[in-house]
Coordinates of C-alpha atoms and ligand atoms in Angstrom, one line a residue:
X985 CA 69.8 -97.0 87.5
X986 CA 70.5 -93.8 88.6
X987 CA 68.6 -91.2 91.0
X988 CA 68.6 -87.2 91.5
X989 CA 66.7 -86.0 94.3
X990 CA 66.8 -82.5 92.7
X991 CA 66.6 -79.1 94.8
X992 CA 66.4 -80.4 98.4
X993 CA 68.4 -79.4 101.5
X994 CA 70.5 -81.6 102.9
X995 CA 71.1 -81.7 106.4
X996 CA 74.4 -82.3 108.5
X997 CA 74.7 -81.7 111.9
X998 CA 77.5 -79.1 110.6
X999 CA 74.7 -77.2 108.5
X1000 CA 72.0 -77.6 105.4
X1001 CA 72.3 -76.1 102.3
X1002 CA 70.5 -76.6 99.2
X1003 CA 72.1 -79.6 96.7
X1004 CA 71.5 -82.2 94.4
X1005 CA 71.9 -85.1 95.7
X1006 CA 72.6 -88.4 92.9
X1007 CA 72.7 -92.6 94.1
X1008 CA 73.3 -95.0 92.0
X1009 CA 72.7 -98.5 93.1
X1010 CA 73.4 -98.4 96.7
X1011 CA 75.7 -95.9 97.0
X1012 CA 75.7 -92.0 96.7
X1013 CA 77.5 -90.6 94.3
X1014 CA 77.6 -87.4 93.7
X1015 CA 76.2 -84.4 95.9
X1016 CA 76.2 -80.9 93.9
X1017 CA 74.3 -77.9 93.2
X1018 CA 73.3 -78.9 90.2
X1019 CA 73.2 -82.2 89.1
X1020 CA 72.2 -82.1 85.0
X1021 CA 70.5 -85.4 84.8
X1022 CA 70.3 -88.0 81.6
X1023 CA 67.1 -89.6 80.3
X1024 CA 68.0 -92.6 82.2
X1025 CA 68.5 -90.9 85.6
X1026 CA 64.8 -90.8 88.0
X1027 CA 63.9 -87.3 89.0
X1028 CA 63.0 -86.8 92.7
X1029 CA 61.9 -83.6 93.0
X1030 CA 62.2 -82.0 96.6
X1031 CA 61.8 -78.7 96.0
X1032 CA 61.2 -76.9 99.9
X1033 CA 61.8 -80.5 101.4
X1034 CA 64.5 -81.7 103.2
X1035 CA 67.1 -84.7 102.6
X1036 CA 68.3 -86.2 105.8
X1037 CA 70.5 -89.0 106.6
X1038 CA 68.1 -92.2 107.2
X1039 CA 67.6 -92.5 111.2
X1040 CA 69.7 -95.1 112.6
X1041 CA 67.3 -96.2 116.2
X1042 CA 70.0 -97.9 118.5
X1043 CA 67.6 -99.8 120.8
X1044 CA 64.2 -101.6 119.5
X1045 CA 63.1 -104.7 120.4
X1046 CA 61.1 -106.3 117.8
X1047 CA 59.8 -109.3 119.2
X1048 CA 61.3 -111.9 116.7
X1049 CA 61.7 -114.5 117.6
X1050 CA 58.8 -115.6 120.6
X1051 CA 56.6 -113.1 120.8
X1052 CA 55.1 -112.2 117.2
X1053 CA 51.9 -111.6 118.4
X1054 CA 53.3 -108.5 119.8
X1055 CA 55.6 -107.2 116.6
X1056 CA 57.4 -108.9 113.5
X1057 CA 60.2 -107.8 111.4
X1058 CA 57.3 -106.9 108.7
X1059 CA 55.5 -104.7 110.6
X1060 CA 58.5 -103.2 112.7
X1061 CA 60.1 -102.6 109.8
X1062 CA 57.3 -101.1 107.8
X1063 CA 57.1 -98.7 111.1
X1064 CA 60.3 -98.0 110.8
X1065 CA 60.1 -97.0 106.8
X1066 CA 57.0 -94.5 107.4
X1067 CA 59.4 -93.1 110.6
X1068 CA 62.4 -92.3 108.6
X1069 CA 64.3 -95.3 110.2
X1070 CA 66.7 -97.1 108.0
X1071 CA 68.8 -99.4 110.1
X1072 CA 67.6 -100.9 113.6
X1073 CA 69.5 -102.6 116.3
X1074 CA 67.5 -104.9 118.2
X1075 CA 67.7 -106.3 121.8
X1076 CA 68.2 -109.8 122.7
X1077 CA 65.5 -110.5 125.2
X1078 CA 63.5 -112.5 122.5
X1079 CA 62.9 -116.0 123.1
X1080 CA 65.0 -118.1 122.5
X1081 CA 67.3 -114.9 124.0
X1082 CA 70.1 -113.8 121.5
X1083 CA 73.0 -115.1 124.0
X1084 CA 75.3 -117.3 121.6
X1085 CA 76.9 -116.7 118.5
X1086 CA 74.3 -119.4 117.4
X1087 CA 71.0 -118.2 118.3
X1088 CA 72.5 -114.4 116.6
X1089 CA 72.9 -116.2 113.4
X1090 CA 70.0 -117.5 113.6
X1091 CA 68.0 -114.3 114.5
X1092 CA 70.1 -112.6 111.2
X1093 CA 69.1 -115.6 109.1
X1094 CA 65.2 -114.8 110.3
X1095 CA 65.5 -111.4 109.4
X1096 CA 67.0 -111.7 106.1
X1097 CA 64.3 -111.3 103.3
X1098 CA 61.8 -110.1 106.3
X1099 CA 62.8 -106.0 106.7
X1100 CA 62.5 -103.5 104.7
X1101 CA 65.2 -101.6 106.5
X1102 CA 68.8 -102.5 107.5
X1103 CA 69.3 -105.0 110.5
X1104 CA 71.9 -105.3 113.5
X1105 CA 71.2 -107.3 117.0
X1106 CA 73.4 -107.4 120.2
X1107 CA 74.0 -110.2 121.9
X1108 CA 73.1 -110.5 125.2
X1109 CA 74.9 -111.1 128.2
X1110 CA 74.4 -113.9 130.9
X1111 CA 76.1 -114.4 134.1
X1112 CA 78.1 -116.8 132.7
X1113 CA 78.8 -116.4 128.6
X1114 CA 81.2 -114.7 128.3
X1115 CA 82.8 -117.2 126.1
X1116 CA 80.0 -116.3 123.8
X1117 CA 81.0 -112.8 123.6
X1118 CA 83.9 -113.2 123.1
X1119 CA 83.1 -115.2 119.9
X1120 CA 80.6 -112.8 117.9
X1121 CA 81.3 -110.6 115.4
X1122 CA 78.3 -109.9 113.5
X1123 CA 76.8 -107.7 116.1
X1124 CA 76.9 -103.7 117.3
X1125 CA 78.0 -105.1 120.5
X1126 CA 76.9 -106.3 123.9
X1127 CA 73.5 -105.7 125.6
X1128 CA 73.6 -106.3 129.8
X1129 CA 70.4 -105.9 131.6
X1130 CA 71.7 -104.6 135.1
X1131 CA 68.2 -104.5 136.2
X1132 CA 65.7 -107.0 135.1
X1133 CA 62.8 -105.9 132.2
X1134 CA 61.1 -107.5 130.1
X1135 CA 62.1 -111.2 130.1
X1136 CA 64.9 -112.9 132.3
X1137 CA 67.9 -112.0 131.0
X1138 CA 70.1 -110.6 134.1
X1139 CA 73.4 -109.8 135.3
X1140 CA 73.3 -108.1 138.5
X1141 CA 76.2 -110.0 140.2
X1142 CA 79.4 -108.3 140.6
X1143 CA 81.8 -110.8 139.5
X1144 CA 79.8 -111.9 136.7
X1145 CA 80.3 -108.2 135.4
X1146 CA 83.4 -107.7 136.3
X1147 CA 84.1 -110.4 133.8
X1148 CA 82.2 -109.2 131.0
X1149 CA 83.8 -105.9 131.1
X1150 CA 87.7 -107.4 131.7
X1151 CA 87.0 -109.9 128.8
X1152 CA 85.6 -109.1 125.8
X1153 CA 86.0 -106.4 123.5
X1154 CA 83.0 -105.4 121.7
X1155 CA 81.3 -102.3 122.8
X1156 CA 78.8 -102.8 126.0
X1157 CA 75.8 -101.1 126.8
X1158 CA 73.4 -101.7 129.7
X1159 CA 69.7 -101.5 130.9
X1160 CA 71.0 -99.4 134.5
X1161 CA 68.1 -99.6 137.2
X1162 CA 69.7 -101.1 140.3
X1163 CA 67.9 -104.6 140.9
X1164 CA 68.6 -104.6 144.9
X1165 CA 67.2 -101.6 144.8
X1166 CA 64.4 -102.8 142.9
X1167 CA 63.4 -105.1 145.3
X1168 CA 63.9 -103.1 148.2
X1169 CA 61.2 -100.7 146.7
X1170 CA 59.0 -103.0 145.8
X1171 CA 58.8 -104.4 149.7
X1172 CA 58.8 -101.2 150.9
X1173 CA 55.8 -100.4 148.8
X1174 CA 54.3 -103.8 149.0
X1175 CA 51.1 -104.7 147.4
X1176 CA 49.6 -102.0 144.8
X1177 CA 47.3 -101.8 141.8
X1178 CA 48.5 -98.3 141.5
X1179 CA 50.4 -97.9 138.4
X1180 CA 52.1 -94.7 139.5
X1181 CA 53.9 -97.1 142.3
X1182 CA 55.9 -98.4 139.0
X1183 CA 57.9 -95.2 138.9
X1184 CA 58.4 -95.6 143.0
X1185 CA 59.6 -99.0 142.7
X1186 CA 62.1 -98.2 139.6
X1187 CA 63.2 -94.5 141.7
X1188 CA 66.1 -92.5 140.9
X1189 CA 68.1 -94.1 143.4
X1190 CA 67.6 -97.8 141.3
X1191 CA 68.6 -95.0 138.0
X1192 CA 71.8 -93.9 139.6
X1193 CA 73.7 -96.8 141.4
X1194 CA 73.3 -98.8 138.5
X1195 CA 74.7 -96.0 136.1
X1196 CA 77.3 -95.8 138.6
X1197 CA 78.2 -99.3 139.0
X1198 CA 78.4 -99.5 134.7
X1199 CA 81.0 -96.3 134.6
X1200 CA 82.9 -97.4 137.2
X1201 CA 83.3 -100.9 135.1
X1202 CA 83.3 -98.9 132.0
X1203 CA 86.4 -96.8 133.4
X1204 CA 88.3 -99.4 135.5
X1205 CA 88.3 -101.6 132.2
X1206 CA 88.5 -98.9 129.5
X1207 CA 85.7 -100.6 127.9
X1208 CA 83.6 -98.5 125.6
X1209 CA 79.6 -97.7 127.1
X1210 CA 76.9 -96.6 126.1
X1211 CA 74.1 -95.6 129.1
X1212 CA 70.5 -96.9 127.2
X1213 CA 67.6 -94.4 128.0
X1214 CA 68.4 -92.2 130.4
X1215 CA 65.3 -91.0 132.7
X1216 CA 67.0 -88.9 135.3
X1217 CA 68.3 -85.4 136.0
X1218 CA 70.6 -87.0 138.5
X1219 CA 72.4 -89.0 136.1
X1220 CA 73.2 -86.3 133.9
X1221 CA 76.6 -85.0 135.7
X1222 CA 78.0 -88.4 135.7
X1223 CA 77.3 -88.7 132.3
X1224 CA 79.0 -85.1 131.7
X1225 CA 81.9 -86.1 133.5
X1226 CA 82.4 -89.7 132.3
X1227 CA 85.2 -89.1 129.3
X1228 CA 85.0 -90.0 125.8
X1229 CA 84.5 -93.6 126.3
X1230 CA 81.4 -93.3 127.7
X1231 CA 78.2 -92.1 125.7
X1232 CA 74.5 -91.9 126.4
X1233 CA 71.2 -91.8 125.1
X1234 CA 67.9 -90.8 126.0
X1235 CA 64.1 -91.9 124.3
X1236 CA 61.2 -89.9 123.2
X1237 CA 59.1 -90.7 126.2
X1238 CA 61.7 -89.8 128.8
X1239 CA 61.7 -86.3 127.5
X1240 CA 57.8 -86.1 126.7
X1241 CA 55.6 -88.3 129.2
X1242 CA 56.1 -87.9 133.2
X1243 CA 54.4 -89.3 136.0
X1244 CA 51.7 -86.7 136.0
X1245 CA 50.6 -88.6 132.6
X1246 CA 49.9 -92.3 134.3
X1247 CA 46.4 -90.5 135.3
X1248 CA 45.4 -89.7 131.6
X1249 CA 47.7 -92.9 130.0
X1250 CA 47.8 -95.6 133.0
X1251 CA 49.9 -98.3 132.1
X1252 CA 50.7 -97.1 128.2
X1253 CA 53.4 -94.9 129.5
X1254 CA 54.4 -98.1 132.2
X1255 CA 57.9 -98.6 131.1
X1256 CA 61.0 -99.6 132.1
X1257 CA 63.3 -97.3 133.3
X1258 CA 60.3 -95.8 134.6
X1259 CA 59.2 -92.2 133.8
X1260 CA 59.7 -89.4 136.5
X1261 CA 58.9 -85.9 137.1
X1262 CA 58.4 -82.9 134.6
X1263 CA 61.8 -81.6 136.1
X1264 CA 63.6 -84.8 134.7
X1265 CA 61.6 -83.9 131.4
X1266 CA 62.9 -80.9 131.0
X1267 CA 67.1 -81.6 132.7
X1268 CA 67.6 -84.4 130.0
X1269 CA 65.9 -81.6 126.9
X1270 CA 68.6 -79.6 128.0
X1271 CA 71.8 -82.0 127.8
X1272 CA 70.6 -83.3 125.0
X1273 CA 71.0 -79.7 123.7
X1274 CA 74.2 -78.9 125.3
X1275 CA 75.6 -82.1 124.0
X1276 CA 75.8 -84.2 127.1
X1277 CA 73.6 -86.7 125.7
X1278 CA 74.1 -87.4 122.5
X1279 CA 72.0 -90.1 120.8
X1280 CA 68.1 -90.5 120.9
X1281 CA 66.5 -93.6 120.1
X1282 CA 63.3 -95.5 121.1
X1283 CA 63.2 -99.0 122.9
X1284 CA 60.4 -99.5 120.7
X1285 CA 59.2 -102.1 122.5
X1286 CA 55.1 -103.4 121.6
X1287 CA 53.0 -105.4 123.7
X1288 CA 49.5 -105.6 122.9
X1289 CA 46.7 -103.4 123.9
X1290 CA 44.8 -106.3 125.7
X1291 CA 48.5 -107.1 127.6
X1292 CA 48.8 -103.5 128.4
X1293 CA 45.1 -103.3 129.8
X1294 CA 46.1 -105.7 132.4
X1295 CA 46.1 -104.4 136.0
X1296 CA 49.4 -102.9 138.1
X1297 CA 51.7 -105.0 138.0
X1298 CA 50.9 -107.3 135.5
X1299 CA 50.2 -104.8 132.7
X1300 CA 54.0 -105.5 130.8
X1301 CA 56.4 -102.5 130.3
X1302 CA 57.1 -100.6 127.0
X1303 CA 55.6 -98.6 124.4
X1304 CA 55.8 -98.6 120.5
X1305 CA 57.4 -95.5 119.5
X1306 CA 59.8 -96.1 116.0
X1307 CA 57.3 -94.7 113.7
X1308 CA 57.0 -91.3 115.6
X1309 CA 60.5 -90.8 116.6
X1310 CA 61.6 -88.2 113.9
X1311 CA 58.0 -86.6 113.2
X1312 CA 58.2 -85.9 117.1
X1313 CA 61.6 -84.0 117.2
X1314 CA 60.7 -82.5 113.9
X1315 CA 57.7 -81.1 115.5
X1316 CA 60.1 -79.9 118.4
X1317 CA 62.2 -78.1 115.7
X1318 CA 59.1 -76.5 114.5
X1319 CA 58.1 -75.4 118.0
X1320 CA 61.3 -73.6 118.0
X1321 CA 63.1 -75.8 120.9
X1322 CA 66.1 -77.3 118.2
X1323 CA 67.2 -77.0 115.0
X1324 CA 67.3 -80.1 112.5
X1325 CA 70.5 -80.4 112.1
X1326 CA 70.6 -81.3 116.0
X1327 CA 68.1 -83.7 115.1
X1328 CA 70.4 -85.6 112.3
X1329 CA 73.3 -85.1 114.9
X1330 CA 71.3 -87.3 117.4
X1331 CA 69.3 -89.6 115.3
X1332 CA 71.9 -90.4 112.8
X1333 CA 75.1 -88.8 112.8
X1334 CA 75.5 -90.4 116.6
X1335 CA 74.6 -93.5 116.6
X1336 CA 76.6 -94.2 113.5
X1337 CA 79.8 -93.2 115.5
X1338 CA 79.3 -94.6 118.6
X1339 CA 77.8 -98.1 117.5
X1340 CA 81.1 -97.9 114.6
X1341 CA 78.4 -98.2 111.3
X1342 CA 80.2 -97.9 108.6
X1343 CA 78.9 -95.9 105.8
X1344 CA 75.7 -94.4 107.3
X1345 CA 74.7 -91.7 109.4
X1346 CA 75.6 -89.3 106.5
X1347 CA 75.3 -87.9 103.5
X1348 CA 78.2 -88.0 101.5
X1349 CA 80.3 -89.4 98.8
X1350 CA 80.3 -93.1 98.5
X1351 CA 77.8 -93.6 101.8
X1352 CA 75.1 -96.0 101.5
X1353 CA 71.9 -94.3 100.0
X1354 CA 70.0 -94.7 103.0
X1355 CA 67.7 -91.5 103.3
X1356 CA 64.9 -90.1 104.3
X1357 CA 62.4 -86.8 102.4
X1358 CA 61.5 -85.0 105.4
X1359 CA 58.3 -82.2 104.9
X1360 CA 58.4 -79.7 107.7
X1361 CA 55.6 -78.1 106.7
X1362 CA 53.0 -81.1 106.7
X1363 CA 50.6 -81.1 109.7
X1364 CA 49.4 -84.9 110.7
X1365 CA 47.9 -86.5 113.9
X1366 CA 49.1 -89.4 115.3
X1367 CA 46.4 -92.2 115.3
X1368 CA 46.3 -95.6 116.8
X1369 CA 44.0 -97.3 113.6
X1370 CA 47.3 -95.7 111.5
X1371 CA 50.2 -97.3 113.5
X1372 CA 52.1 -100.1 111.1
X1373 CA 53.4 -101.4 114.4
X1374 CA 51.7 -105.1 114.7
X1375 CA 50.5 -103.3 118.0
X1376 CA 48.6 -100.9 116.2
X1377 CA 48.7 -98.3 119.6
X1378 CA 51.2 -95.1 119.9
X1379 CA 51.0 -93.4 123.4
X1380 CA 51.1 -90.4 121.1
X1381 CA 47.7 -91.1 120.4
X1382 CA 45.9 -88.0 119.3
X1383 CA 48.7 -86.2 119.2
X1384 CA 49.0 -83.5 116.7
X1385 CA 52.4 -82.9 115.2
X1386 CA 54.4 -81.2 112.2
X1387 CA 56.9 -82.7 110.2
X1388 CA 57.2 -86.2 108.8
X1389 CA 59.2 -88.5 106.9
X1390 CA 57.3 -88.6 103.0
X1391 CA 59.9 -90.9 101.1
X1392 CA 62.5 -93.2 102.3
X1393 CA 64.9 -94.9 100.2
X1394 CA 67.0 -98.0 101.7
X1395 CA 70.2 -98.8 100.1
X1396 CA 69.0 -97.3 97.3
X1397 CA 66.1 -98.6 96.9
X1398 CA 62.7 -96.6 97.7
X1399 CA 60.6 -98.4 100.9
X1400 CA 57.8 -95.9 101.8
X1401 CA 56.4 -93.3 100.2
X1402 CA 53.6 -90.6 101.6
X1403 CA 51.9 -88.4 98.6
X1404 CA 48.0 -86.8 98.5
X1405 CA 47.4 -88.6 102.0
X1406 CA 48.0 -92.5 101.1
X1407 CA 51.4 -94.1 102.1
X1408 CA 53.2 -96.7 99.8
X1409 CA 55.5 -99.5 100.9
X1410 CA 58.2 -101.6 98.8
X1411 CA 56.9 -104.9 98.5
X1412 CA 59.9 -106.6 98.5
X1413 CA 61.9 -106.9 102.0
X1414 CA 65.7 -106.5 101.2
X1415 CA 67.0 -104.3 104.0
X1416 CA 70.5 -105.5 104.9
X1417 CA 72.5 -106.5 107.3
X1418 CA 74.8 -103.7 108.9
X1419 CA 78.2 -103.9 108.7
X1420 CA 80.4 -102.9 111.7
X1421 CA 83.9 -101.0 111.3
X1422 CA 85.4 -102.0 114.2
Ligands
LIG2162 O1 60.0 -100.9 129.1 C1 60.8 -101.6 128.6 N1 60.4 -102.6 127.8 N2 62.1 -101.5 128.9 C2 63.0 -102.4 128.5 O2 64.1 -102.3 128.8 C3 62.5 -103.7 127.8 C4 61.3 -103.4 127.1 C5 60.6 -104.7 126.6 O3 61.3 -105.5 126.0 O4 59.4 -104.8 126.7

């Protein structure tokens, strides 16, 4: 069967104008003007609504599988409909980790039939797999913790990286917060229930010799990078300079929560890399507007309330943030601060290109028909007892916004659907697995 989303403006990051846009099955077919339909052909209309390219969130973690009781595809991926997002990449640092070709067929295999959007995981390295890496091929590409997070995957040793980067070809990105310097920190600081010392112990010095240590590997190799969630001003010149084979990305809560916000949030905005000052806030909003920065996505990444209530240090790090992600740079376009067709460039057009997706990221002839209906106008508050995330907590809390997502379609097929206040979700889970044009 064939759809027309009739009267809507479609947004590049080149520009928006006004078109029909028509899919048929999976794929889009035809993007006009006017589109005359046929009785057969359902009528979207989108009259003063916008048709964007689904989001494409390059770094989630989604819990699956080990640690359901914080998220599961199901309820990640339901998140992800009501946010817009229509293809996920997920971490490895599940347990059993994603760190053979077996355990990443495995983690496809437990997604299939599970999400409602389209699925791709990395594989993650070890200080020793690299015979692994060099295996895979279903997979964006390889994930290195520098620094420890959540879980134990590591490689801080120098040789072990040095490896990774001279022997395998898929693209790598990293978690960069220096572990020495980690440590280091953390004696210094010794004891503390305070959980402002998080952002002490993860500084900008543990930010930036890590980020330098990955682009020195990145250049020495020419191996293709991308820098995951950058939190400081200082690492934005390296980024600037770094060439085209390096790329970076920054998250919602790096650009919106500081350390002045662990008084009013405590450990809800305890994440890893930590945040920092109002300054940094504001230096990474600005290269991500003058291009330095190029991608946004969220390292979703739930724990529980009850886990999160925990005392310094043993509350764990992250925050749920995949259903909010576009309604919170839609609201910054209606504040004035960027346009949406920056928004499409970063949240879809991007991570397409830099994570080689084929067929997404756009609208255009013979693309997937991933989309998203985007309302500018609607006003909504962000509330906790509304999150789909198994978590059922945003740090947004309260929060009032506007813009959202209020239909998303998924290869074709509709997933979520917002109208008079209620939202709908497809029953049946058929997102796919991405495809990689490498
Ligand atoms: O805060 C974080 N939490 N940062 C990460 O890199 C990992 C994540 C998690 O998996 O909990």
């Amino acid at each position: 069967m064939a759809t027309i989303i009739k009267n809507g403006i479609v947004v590049s990051s080149g520009g928006q104008q006004k078109y029909d846009v028509k899919f048929v099955d999976q794929k889009i077919e035809q993007i006009d003007p006017v589109i005359q339909p046929t009785e057969s052909d359902q009528v979207i209309d989108a009259t003063g609504k916008y048709l964007l390219p689904g989001v494409i969130d390059d770094q989630v973690h989604f819990r699956t599988p080990g640690f359901e009781h914080k998220e599961d595809f199901e309820h990640a991926t339901r998140a992800c409909a009501k946010g817009g997002v229509t293809s996920f990449l997920e971490m490895p640092n599940t347990n059993p980790t994603t760190t053979t070709a077996e355990r990443l067929d495995e983690k496809l295999e437990l997604a299939q039939g599970r999400c409602l959007v389209n699925y791709g995981f990395y594989i993650g390295a070890t200080p020793d797999n690299v015979a692994e890496l060099q295996k895979v091929q279903r997979t964006p590409g390889i994930k290195i913790f520098i620094g420890s997070s959540t879980g134990n995957l590591l490689v801080d040793d120098q040789t072990a990286l040095e490896r990774i980067f001279a022997e395998t070809d898929l693209p790598i990105c990293a978690h960069c917060e220096d572990e020495s310097t980690i440590r280091e920190n953390q004696k210094a600081i010794g004891d503390s229930n305070n959980v402002a010392d998080h952002s002490r112990v993860r500084d900008y010095r543990a930010a930036i010799v890590a980020t330098k240590r990955a682009f020195e590997l990145s250049h020495r190799y020419k191996h293709q990078f991308h820098l995951l969630h950058v939190s400081t001003a200082d690492e934005i010149p390296l980024i600037a300079e770094a060439g085209d084979l390096i790329s970076a990305e920054v998250c919602p809560h790096h650009l919106f929560f500081s350390i002045d916000d662990y008084e009013r949030l405590g450990a809800l905005v305890k994440m890893n890399p930590s945040i920092k000052t109002k300054a940094d806030n504001e230096a990474l909003w600005k290269a991500l507007c003058d291009g330095t920065i190029t991608v946004i996505a969220t390292d979703h990444a739930p724990h529980t309330l009850e886990e999160k209530q925990q005392p310094y240090p043993d509350c764990p790090s992250g925050l749920p943030a995949v259903e909010n992600s576009l309604a919170l740079m839609l609201n910054q376009v209606n504040r004035g601060l960027c346009s949406i067709e920056q928004v499409v460039g970063w949240m879809c057009e991007a991570p397409a290109q830099v994570w080689h997706i084929a067929n997404k990221g756009k609208i255009e002839i013979g693309y997937d028909a991933d989309l998203v209906l985007v309302d500018m106008k609607l006003e909504h508050q962000v509330l906790n007892e509304q999150q789909q995330t198994k978590s059922r907590w945003s740090p947004w809390h309260g929060q009032q916004l506007q813009g959202r997502a209020v239909q998303t379609w998924v290869m074709g097929r509709e997933v979520f659907r917002y109208e008079n206040g209620f939202e709908q979700y497809a029953e049946q889970h058929l997102g796919e697995e991405i495809q990689f044009a490498r």
